XYZ file of C-alpha atoms in Angstrom:
677
model
C 22.512 9.503 -27.718
C 26.080 8.331 -28.121
C 27.811 5.674 -30.221
C 29.060 2.588 -28.355
C 31.842 0.413 -29.822
C 32.474 -3.238 -29.091
C 35.751 -3.918 -27.353
C 35.395 -7.457 -26.072
C 32.778 -10.224 -26.357
C 31.907 -12.551 -23.512
C 31.972 -16.280 -24.095
C 29.130 -16.574 -26.545
C 27.161 -19.545 -27.900
C 25.892 -18.678 -31.400
C 22.116 -18.789 -31.767
C 20.441 -21.083 -34.303
C 20.783 -20.167 -37.983
C 18.664 -17.154 -38.840
C 18.287 -15.990 -35.247
C 18.991 -12.295 -34.580
C 22.433 -11.326 -33.347
C 23.809 -8.550 -31.169
C 24.356 -5.219 -32.936
C 27.879 -4.144 -33.780
C 27.120 -0.468 -34.380
C 24.506 0.859 -31.964
C 23.312 3.981 -30.194
C 21.838 4.356 -26.746
C 18.379 5.924 -26.476
C 16.005 6.902 -23.685
C 15.734 5.172 -20.320
C 12.892 2.627 -20.328
C 13.104 1.404 -16.750
C 15.261 0.524 -13.789
C 15.416 -2.775 -11.913
C 17.360 -4.434 -9.141
C 20.401 -5.176 -11.311
C 20.637 -2.362 -13.807
C 18.917 0.043 -16.160
C 17.109 -0.703 -19.411
C 17.438 1.689 -22.354
C 16.032 1.901 -25.847
C 18.763 1.048 -28.346
C 19.090 1.779 -32.065
C 20.980 -0.597 -34.385
C 22.644 1.748 -36.874
C 23.359 -1.098 -39.348
C 19.809 -2.481 -39.614
C 17.590 0.355 -38.363
C 15.901 -1.872 -35.779
C 15.115 -0.836 -32.215
C 16.217 -3.040 -29.324
C 16.240 -2.887 -25.556
C 19.594 -2.969 -23.786
C 20.071 -3.741 -20.106
C 23.260 -2.227 -18.673
C 25.254 -2.465 -15.473
C 28.284 -0.305 -14.761
C 31.133 -2.677 -13.940
C 33.535 -1.682 -11.159
C 35.852 -4.548 -10.097
C 36.633 -2.770 -6.826
C 32.993 -2.569 -5.731
C 31.509 -5.723 -4.124
C 27.989 -4.415 -4.718
C 28.593 -3.891 -8.431
C 30.220 -7.309 -8.675
C 26.974 -8.810 -7.413
C 25.074 -6.963 -10.131
C 27.450 -8.167 -12.820
C 27.242 -11.752 -11.612
C 23.447 -11.590 -11.669
C 23.454 -10.212 -15.195
C 25.956 -12.812 -16.422
C 23.667 -15.498 -15.033
C 20.828 -13.936 -16.990
C 22.943 -14.001 -20.146
C 23.757 -17.689 -19.758
C 20.050 -18.436 -19.605
C 18.810 -16.127 -22.300
C 21.282 -17.091 -25.009
C 19.629 -20.516 -25.330
C 15.975 -19.409 -25.171
C 14.021 -19.070 -28.416
C 10.250 -19.017 -27.976
C 7.392 -16.720 -28.966
C 6.392 -16.299 -25.300
C 9.889 -15.387 -24.091
C 11.460 -11.976 -24.662
C 14.104 -12.653 -27.341
C 17.778 -12.338 -26.415
C 20.072 -10.933 -29.119
C 23.529 -10.952 -27.602
C 25.786 -9.411 -25.013
C 28.792 -7.121 -24.802
C 31.349 -6.052 -22.271
C 32.894 -2.646 -22.895
C 36.231 -2.697 -21.073
C 36.820 1.013 -21.597
C 33.439 2.088 -20.245
C 33.407 -0.926 -17.903
C 29.805 -1.539 -18.893
C 28.155 -4.935 -19.231
C 25.258 -4.908 -21.712
C 22.624 -7.409 -22.750
C 20.504 -6.857 -25.870
C 16.896 -7.962 -25.986
C 13.751 -7.565 -27.993
C 12.072 -4.194 -27.463
C 8.513 -4.570 -26.140
C 6.725 -1.295 -26.986
C 3.540 -2.208 -25.125
C 5.185 -2.012 -21.713
C 4.209 -4.325 -18.869
C 0.878 -5.719 -17.701
C 1.356 -3.655 -14.553
C 1.534 -0.473 -16.657
C -1.446 -1.578 -18.731
C -3.631 -2.132 -15.671
C -2.574 1.186 -14.185
C -3.564 3.008 -17.379
C -6.677 1.102 -18.456
C -7.959 -0.852 -15.459
C -8.889 -4.535 -15.194
C -8.743 -6.708 -18.310
C -11.734 -8.154 -20.122
C -12.429 -11.880 -19.913
C -11.188 -12.428 -23.478
C -7.874 -10.675 -22.850
C -7.552 -12.431 -19.487
C -7.882 -15.844 -21.127
C -5.407 -14.868 -23.832
C -2.767 -13.555 -21.425
C -3.148 -16.487 -19.044
C -2.642 -18.973 -21.875
C 0.412 -17.112 -23.163
C 1.989 -16.816 -19.706
C 1.547 -20.535 -19.104
C 3.001 -21.315 -22.546
C 6.102 -19.355 -21.561
C 6.299 -21.058 -18.159
C 5.904 -24.473 -19.790
C 8.765 -23.730 -22.187
C 11.028 -22.638 -19.334
C 10.257 -25.747 -17.310
C 10.891 -27.981 -20.322
C 14.380 -26.429 -20.405
C 14.877 -27.069 -16.671
C 14.541 -23.372 -15.791
C 12.478 -21.768 -13.029
C 11.766 -18.050 -13.446
C 11.075 -17.351 -9.725
C 9.917 -13.747 -10.125
C 6.846 -13.806 -12.340
C 4.921 -10.607 -11.665
C 3.084 -7.941 -13.609
C 6.173 -5.793 -14.136
C 7.996 -8.756 -15.749
C 5.219 -9.676 -18.202
C 5.724 -7.481 -21.269
C 3.487 -6.703 -24.255
C 4.475 -6.451 -27.904
C 2.865 -4.133 -30.449
C 0.275 -6.788 -31.366
C -0.994 -7.117 -27.799
C 0.666 -10.449 -27.009
C 2.614 -11.028 -23.804
C 6.048 -12.499 -23.156
C 8.010 -13.308 -20.009
C 11.002 -11.082 -19.374
C 13.578 -10.140 -16.728
C 15.314 -13.408 -15.922
C 17.621 -11.860 -13.342
C 15.991 -14.042 -10.672
C 16.080 -17.274 -12.699
C 18.361 -20.269 -12.185
C 18.666 -23.625 -13.889
C 16.388 -26.103 -12.204
C 19.029 -28.827 -12.421
C 21.423 -26.574 -10.486
C 18.800 -25.618 -7.950
C 17.528 -29.117 -7.348
C 20.669 -31.241 -7.214
C 19.347 -33.005 -4.154
C 15.788 -33.082 -5.435
C 14.592 -30.797 -2.648
C 15.372 -27.340 -4.007
C 17.669 -24.610 -2.794
C 16.509 -22.769 0.315
C 17.101 -19.178 -0.654
C 14.767 -16.292 -1.286
C 14.753 -14.631 -4.696
C 11.763 -12.768 -6.015
C 9.235 -10.193 -4.925
C 7.637 -10.938 -1.526
C 3.977 -10.343 -2.424
C 4.131 -12.715 -5.420
C 6.157 -15.557 -3.844
C 4.719 -19.031 -3.491
C 4.096 -20.450 0.007
C 7.003 -22.888 -0.438
C 9.418 -20.039 -1.143
C 8.194 -17.922 1.767
C 8.431 -20.791 4.238
C 11.926 -21.702 3.015
C 10.936 -25.155 1.711
C 12.776 -24.620 -1.564
C 12.028 -23.928 -5.226
C 10.590 -26.094 -7.918
C 8.300 -25.856 -10.917
C 5.267 -25.367 -8.680
C 6.729 -22.056 -7.460
C 6.259 -20.612 -10.959
C 2.757 -22.092 -11.228
C 1.825 -20.471 -7.930
C 3.245 -17.196 -9.199
C 1.254 -17.537 -12.418
C -1.919 -18.053 -10.371
C -1.069 -15.041 -8.236
C -0.447 -12.991 -11.379
C -3.838 -14.054 -12.713
C -5.704 -12.750 -9.679
C -3.603 -9.785 -8.662
C -2.506 -8.415 -12.029
C -4.463 -9.937 -14.922
C -7.752 -9.686 -13.020
C -6.689 -6.375 -11.492
C -6.811 -7.222 -7.758
C -3.224 -6.235 -6.906
C -4.422 -3.377 -4.718
C -8.041 -4.511 -4.436
C -7.909 -7.465 -2.078
C -11.224 -6.308 -0.650
C -12.965 -6.765 -4.010
C -11.359 -10.194 -4.403
C -13.456 -11.325 -1.419
C -16.614 -10.663 -3.438
C -15.264 -12.413 -6.535
C -14.093 -15.483 -4.632
C -17.434 -15.779 -2.885
C -19.108 -15.707 -6.294
C -16.801 -18.450 -7.575
C -16.470 -20.708 -4.535
C -19.498 -19.996 -2.371
C -19.717 -18.618 1.176
C -16.831 -20.661 2.623
C -13.520 -21.662 1.024
C -9.938 -22.450 1.924
C -6.938 -20.540 0.620
C -3.236 -19.985 1.197
C -1.736 -16.526 1.127
C 1.889 -16.171 2.077
C 2.473 -18.148 5.296
C -1.241 -18.330 6.135
C -3.472 -21.329 5.519
C -6.968 -20.045 6.247
C -10.671 -20.696 5.915
C -12.560 -17.746 4.451
C -16.131 -17.078 5.604
C -18.158 -14.540 3.635
C -21.719 -14.434 4.963
C -23.125 -12.726 8.025
C -24.383 -16.018 9.434
C -20.987 -17.717 9.166
C -19.165 -14.762 10.722
C -21.657 -14.875 13.583
C -20.955 -18.593 14.073
C -17.212 -17.941 14.256
C -17.425 -15.077 16.739
C -19.963 -16.869 18.920
C -17.536 -19.758 19.459
C -14.384 -17.756 20.124
C -14.469 -18.079 23.911
C -13.283 -15.709 26.622
C -9.850 -15.017 25.124
C -10.244 -14.705 21.332
C -7.097 -14.656 19.211
C -7.045 -12.364 16.189
C -4.494 -12.391 13.373
C -1.142 -13.710 14.543
C 1.568 -11.044 14.407
C 4.859 -12.925 14.793
C 6.875 -10.002 13.404
C 5.456 -7.656 16.049
C 6.324 -10.216 18.714
C 9.838 -10.520 17.297
C 10.357 -6.772 17.555
C 9.099 -6.753 21.141
C 11.540 -9.557 22.012
C 14.368 -7.691 20.296
C 13.761 -4.556 22.349
C 12.711 -6.291 25.564
C 9.300 -4.613 25.496
C 5.924 -5.752 26.713
C 3.914 -7.554 24.008
C 0.971 -5.164 24.188
C -2.664 -5.469 23.224
C -2.196 -6.981 19.745
C 0.433 -9.621 20.559
C -0.568 -10.825 24.016
C -3.044 -13.715 24.143
C -5.087 -15.422 26.841
C -5.186 -13.971 30.372
C -2.293 -11.591 29.597
C -4.307 -10.032 26.786
C -7.414 -9.854 28.973
C -5.455 -8.089 31.718
C -4.409 -5.285 29.347
C -7.764 -5.038 27.595
C -9.596 -4.772 30.938
C -7.311 -1.918 31.977
C -7.838 -0.028 28.705
C -11.628 -0.404 28.446
C -12.704 2.186 31.071
C -12.883 5.750 29.738
C -13.017 4.291 26.207
C -16.218 2.296 25.738
C -18.877 4.125 27.769
C -20.470 7.002 25.875
C -20.898 9.131 28.996
C -17.189 8.898 29.818
C -16.074 9.393 26.218
C -18.188 12.564 26.009
C -15.704 14.176 28.420
C -13.200 14.247 25.542
C -15.453 16.540 23.449
C -13.760 19.834 24.499
C -10.344 18.442 23.537
C -11.661 17.240 20.179
C -13.298 20.617 19.525
C -9.959 22.391 19.976
C -8.481 20.123 17.294
C -11.496 20.596 14.991
C -11.066 24.370 15.305
C -7.463 24.028 14.140
C -8.620 21.810 11.260
C -11.114 24.453 10.110
C -8.412 27.126 10.245
C -6.101 24.864 8.254
C -8.776 24.219 5.601
C -9.460 27.952 5.313
C -5.754 28.730 4.825
C -5.393 26.075 2.145
C -8.587 27.169 0.410
C -7.480 30.784 0.179
C -4.030 29.781 -1.109
C -5.470 27.827 -4.037
C -5.727 29.513 -7.474
C -9.549 29.486 -7.376
C -9.663 30.227 -3.627
C -11.918 27.209 -3.207
C -10.123 23.921 -3.868
C -8.330 22.029 -1.130
C -6.075 19.387 -2.660
C -5.589 16.015 -0.994
C -8.151 16.508 1.734
C -7.289 13.013 2.986
C -3.801 14.169 3.986
C -5.272 17.024 6.026
C -7.754 14.697 7.704
C -4.912 12.303 8.467
C -3.183 15.104 10.351
C -6.455 15.847 12.121
C -6.873 12.199 13.131
C -3.298 12.065 14.380
C -3.665 15.280 16.367
C -7.043 14.285 17.776
C -6.162 10.839 19.056
C -2.801 12.077 20.371
C -4.532 14.853 22.307
C -6.688 12.264 24.060
C -4.085 9.537 24.559
C -1.073 11.690 25.461
C -2.927 14.774 26.738
C -0.738 17.078 24.661
C -0.820 18.793 21.271
C 1.689 17.684 18.633
C 1.253 20.490 16.093
C 0.152 18.295 13.165
C -2.129 21.007 11.759
C 0.430 23.808 11.865
C 2.141 25.039 8.711
C 5.492 24.137 10.268
C 5.093 20.699 11.821
C 7.639 20.006 14.614
C 10.415 17.519 13.651
C 9.418 15.002 16.346
C 5.851 15.026 15.058
C 7.006 14.623 11.460
C 9.049 11.602 12.497
C 6.080 10.221 14.414
C 3.765 10.519 11.388
C 6.381 9.116 8.987
C 6.950 6.132 11.273
C 3.251 5.237 11.205
C 3.193 5.394 7.396
C 6.370 3.340 7.077
C 5.122 0.739 9.525
C 1.950 0.105 7.518
C 3.981 0.014 4.287
C 6.482 -2.671 5.326
C 4.567 -4.632 7.965
C 2.924 -7.052 5.521
C 6.174 -7.594 3.613
C 8.018 -8.476 6.819
C 5.201 -10.838 7.775
C 5.521 -12.816 4.534
C 9.298 -13.201 4.632
C 10.964 -15.877 6.807
C 13.007 -14.699 9.775
C 16.370 -15.662 8.325
C 15.989 -13.032 5.585
C 16.367 -10.273 8.175
C 20.122 -10.066 7.500
C 19.905 -9.850 3.707
C 16.776 -7.813 2.900
C 16.051 -4.195 3.969
C 12.444 -4.580 5.106
C 13.153 -5.788 8.634
C 15.490 -2.861 9.306
C 12.830 -0.401 8.111
C 10.254 -2.157 10.269
C 12.491 -1.902 13.340
C 13.315 1.764 12.672
C 9.626 2.608 12.339
C 8.799 0.923 15.639
C 11.815 2.539 17.314
C 10.641 5.991 16.233
C 7.071 5.287 17.310
C 7.893 3.899 20.717
C 10.628 6.467 21.279
C 8.311 9.445 20.807
C 5.483 7.734 22.705
C 7.720 6.982 25.678
C 8.933 10.577 25.817
C 5.343 11.842 25.831
C 4.312 9.409 28.563
C 7.396 10.201 30.660
C 6.726 13.917 30.289
C 3.212 13.446 31.676
C 4.553 11.305 34.535
C 6.952 14.117 35.495
C 4.134 16.671 35.400
C 1.913 14.538 37.637
C 4.763 13.814 40.045
C 5.592 17.503 40.291
C 2.003 18.485 41.066
C 1.635 15.781 43.699
C 4.825 16.950 45.422
C 3.418 20.470 45.563
C 0.121 19.198 46.956
C -1.834 20.179 43.855
C -4.825 18.271 42.564
C -4.060 16.280 39.428
C -6.583 16.559 36.630
C -6.297 14.890 33.287
C -7.878 12.586 30.796
C -7.054 9.131 29.455
C -3.317 8.943 30.130
C -3.768 10.411 33.596
C -6.454 7.831 34.303
C -4.212 4.949 33.181
C -1.286 6.205 35.245
C -3.386 6.739 38.361
C -5.238 3.423 38.094
C -1.997 1.422 38.557
C -3.539 -1.400 36.513
C -0.696 -1.394 34.000
C 3.042 -1.255 34.471
C 4.885 1.548 32.719
C 6.256 -0.960 30.175
C 2.740 -2.236 29.428
C 1.517 1.334 29.106
C 4.244 2.349 26.623
C 3.317 -0.417 24.194
C -0.448 -0.365 24.596
C -0.927 3.369 24.185
C 1.259 3.345 21.054
C -0.921 0.607 19.560
C -4.056 2.600 20.390
C -2.598 5.476 18.400
C -2.004 3.210 15.387
C -5.598 2.027 15.429
C -7.165 5.457 15.773
C -5.624 7.568 13.034
C -6.727 5.794 9.848
C -10.294 5.085 10.941
C -11.019 8.769 11.461
C -9.136 10.160 8.463
C -10.240 7.655 5.820
C -13.880 7.564 6.917
C -14.153 11.357 6.894
C -12.432 11.483 3.480
C -14.954 9.115 1.943
C -17.802 10.946 3.692
C -16.906 14.342 2.244
C -16.245 12.768 -1.160
C -19.749 11.273 -1.318
C -21.482 14.323 0.147
C -19.813 16.443 -2.533
C -21.282 14.079 -5.141
C -24.766 14.018 -3.567
C -26.148 17.539 -3.205
C -29.491 16.363 -1.801
C -27.999 14.359 1.073
C -25.551 17.161 1.870
C -28.414 19.682 1.984
C -30.442 17.462 4.317
C -27.441 16.948 6.586
C -26.751 20.681 6.750
C -30.380 21.334 7.656
C -30.259 18.706 10.396
C -27.056 20.079 11.914
C -28.133 23.732 11.854
C -31.599 22.986 13.233
C -30.278 20.938 16.158
C -27.216 23.097 16.846
C -27.787 26.578 15.363
C -25.425 29.499 15.308
C -21.832 29.219 16.455
C -22.412 26.996 19.471
C -20.259 23.889 19.673
C -22.195 20.633 19.271
C -22.322 18.365 22.304
C -22.968 14.649 22.583
C -26.560 15.554 23.477
C -26.836 17.417 20.170
C -25.361 14.436 18.346
C -28.010 12.144 19.840
C -30.606 14.170 17.903
C -28.827 13.889 14.543
C -29.892 10.516 13.078
C -28.882 11.399 9.511
C -25.372 12.351 10.652
C -24.913 8.924 12.217
C -26.523 7.202 9.233
C -24.056 8.891 6.871
C -21.072 7.632 8.888
C -22.571 4.129 9.169
C -23.119 3.988 5.432
C -19.565 5.105 4.692
C -18.180 2.460 7.065
C -20.350 -0.119 5.290
C -19.041 0.915 1.881
C -15.430 1.345 3.014
C -14.629 -0.646 6.162
C -11.173 0.563 7.184
C -10.135 -3.032 7.865
C -11.859 -5.020 5.065
C -11.071 -8.381 6.646
C -10.296 -9.710 10.082
C -9.235 -13.043 11.494
C -9.864 -15.444 14.331
C -7.432 -18.186 15.295
C -8.858 -21.123 17.239
C -5.833 -22.363 19.141
C -7.237 -24.810 21.666
C -10.681 -25.874 20.504
C -12.398 -27.537 17.582
C -15.323 -25.728 15.955
C -18.214 -26.416 13.607
C -18.862 -23.651 11.087
C -21.447 -23.982 8.335
C -21.871 -27.697 9.146
C -18.147 -28.272 8.607
C -15.890 -29.544 11.390
C -12.561 -27.757 11.818
C -9.677 -28.940 14.027
C -7.656 -26.952 16.517
C -5.317 -24.257 15.192
C -7.632 -23.300 12.335
C -7.463 -19.688 11.179
C -10.643 -18.078 9.874
C -10.623 -15.013 7.646
C -13.750 -12.927 8.238
C -14.612 -11.260 4.926
C -16.262 -8.093 6.243
C -16.135 -6.299 2.913
C -17.966 -9.133 1.150
C -20.745 -9.212 3.741
C -21.232 -5.440 3.792
C -21.531 -5.513 -0.021
C -23.969 -8.439 -0.106
C -27.062 -7.441 -2.089
C -29.117 -9.935 -0.084
C -28.440 -7.775 2.971
C -28.135 -4.346 1.347
C -30.018 -3.775 -1.935
C -27.916 -1.756 -4.380
C -24.837 -2.407 -2.228
C -22.500 -0.117 -4.212
C -24.780 2.896 -3.830
C -24.289 5.548 -1.142
C -27.672 5.415 0.593
C -27.658 6.639 4.217
C -31.447 6.290 4.439
C -31.064 2.520 4.664
C -30.008 3.121 8.305
C -32.874 5.469 9.258
C -35.835 4.140 11.174
C -39.095 4.761 9.378
C -37.404 5.342 6.035
C -38.806 3.404 3.033
C -35.190 2.646 2.084
C -34.378 1.081 5.473
C -32.902 -2.402 4.985
C -33.575 -5.361 7.245
C -30.076 -6.741 7.456
C -28.308 -9.278 9.646
C -26.616 -7.656 12.683
C -23.251 -9.099 11.561
C -23.554 -7.848 7.964
C -21.689 -4.600 8.665
C -19.407 -4.630 11.704
C -16.550 -2.224 10.858
C -15.402 -2.076 14.486
C -15.763 -5.808 15.133
C -17.921 -7.442 17.795
C -17.535 -9.037 21.190
C -14.669 -8.659 23.614
C -12.192 -8.065 20.771
C -14.182 -5.215 19.236
C -12.195 -2.034 18.607
C -11.391 -0.454 21.954
C -11.316 3.024 20.391
C -14.681 2.799 18.616
C -16.444 5.440 20.732
C -13.559 7.899 20.504
C -13.356 7.503 16.705
C -17.103 8.072 16.379
C -16.913 11.164 18.586
C -14.103 12.645 16.471
C -15.902 11.919 13.201
C -19.283 13.230 14.370
C -17.931 16.465 15.840
C -15.665 17.155 12.856
C -18.388 16.459 10.291
C -20.987 18.660 12.012
C -18.671 21.650 12.038
C -17.259 21.073 8.540
C -20.721 20.773 6.992
C -21.924 23.831 8.914
C -19.071 25.986 7.636
C -18.652 24.776 4.025
C -20.586 23.473 1.098
C -18.491 20.722 -0.476
C -18.348 20.223 -4.230
C -16.183 18.006 -6.455
C -13.163 19.636 -8.044
C -13.527 20.682 -11.665
C -13.238 17.734 -14.071
C -13.244 15.306 -11.149
C -12.884 11.611 -11.921
C -14.365 8.794 -9.805
C -12.159 7.565 -6.959
C -12.068 3.874 -6.126
C -10.762 2.325 -2.911
C -7.540 0.365 -2.750
C -6.141 -1.939 -0.094
C -2.765 -1.357 1.507
C -3.255 -3.282 4.732
C -6.106 -0.797 5.298
C -8.654 0.456 2.772
C -7.788 3.936 1.523
C -8.689 6.171 -1.455
C -6.699 5.261 -4.560
C -6.253 8.932 -5.508
C -6.079 12.244 -3.654
C -9.525 13.521 -2.681
C -9.627 17.122 -3.936
C -12.691 19.157 -2.937
C -14.017 22.654 -3.486
C -14.988 24.237 -0.169
C -17.467 27.110 -0.517
C -18.093 29.100 2.675
C -21.727 29.144 3.710
C -23.450 32.480 4.217
């Protein structure tokens, strides 16, 4: 710690009599956090012995970026110096050190941290604490609004706790005086705040007002106070409990009708017509326009979509044709087993493989690439090729920023970084995909010139069919890759996790696999047809953890009647698949891993609605890669369970799912892999 001396005070309005003042003799302590406009440290007042928090920004007059930070902090100071309320983090004063060129603002130290930290450490709040925090947040919001101030960035990280367990609103770097914002009565059309917590008016560029903070407070209640920030899937179940099987909601730019029973989902899909429209992806379309690319399977609608889908369906949906990919998949599974063995032997106990999900992600990437591009990428090698690393990173980055880009209006592209990251991710994806396709085209052309017979798999079929242009092929095959990786990796992760927890089911599955396919022979699709428990295990995992917990249908041109309600054209329906697959009316003990509920003749078999668990969708817009994903999962699981007994790691803790566009494990899945005799 070092001693800081005052050299010059900013223009300062004295607080009311008795209010705390800025320290004159203080010492800087440990770093508490870092935000968009500076760092926050613990501060010790050497004259009084009290602890404060100090927010600092290094001031460099020559740097435009730093000038922006200073301006933002000065705005915060002007607000905070007049705020005195038990639900607002108390402001003590401000300093500018001309020698150190540091601008500092002193505030009340909140030792309890933020609600975000609290939820991360202790989980969802009880009803009593929820009511208490909600009341206190709204008291703070009401005080701000009575002083003509809109906070504009209310989120879990900005709601702080004192030592008594009460909450206060902090971090006013995004706030502005309402009278300044609303001179015309309509609000200023600028974006300030965190995208996921913005109100619909802010996202759509309609301007700010008091209701923006109220919307944020409501969002905070559900996503942070109630603990659904990364559990949107579970929020489906809670909202169905509160509002019934059908309700309307707004989330970001979407105004949608949620349907959460099997019967209602069936009604929606049965009225979708020949050319169903799924979730609108305007940001994907914008990228395609920017690069002059074909729209592809997920952006095209109507006859254009049907043209591409019809070309992709063959060699993907018929089991007999998909079975031809088994030798390719087996080569990848063999590499996965070698990779698992290397990792197992490298571990201190020569048994534990850490973050099995990451290894299965590489397997899924390698497997689907081997089928789509007819080449190996080296994902399961110890030294992954740079192009492959970039390919994998681009997929991860795309899923990370895609939702953020979707919620922000187009005019923010020039001022926020998310659009640039989104474009770079797509550029890397399409760049590598195009090189792989072009390489195969050259190989085929060379063989034809030499009079050789051309043999191949999916890519060769698409190229030889001439049903798609090269531009259509580039986009569509890249999108197929995106859809195939996570389904395989996440489903297998959850499968091994539950089998490790359930010794009896794992033993039965091992007996089934070894009796149908004994010895070292590679299982075939004929073998798989005689493994009902294997398929039941995968079905049950997909029921518990649908990779896509919700889907959408957009009725552009026709009116529909759903649940005896009439809906006009251009209505978007959110299909709550997670809620229906966890409905105890359809699946008794819905949170329990019970594969026998899928086995014919089993006492545990449930009589459920055919639309109660549809992880791959239904109808003409069902997942085009369903059969390939099932083949990869079935072949990998048979060989993994034949080679290893899976056990939880020592001192294992339960792992819950979380939603990040897709449903994934919230923690690394670490497993002990014991070789079978």
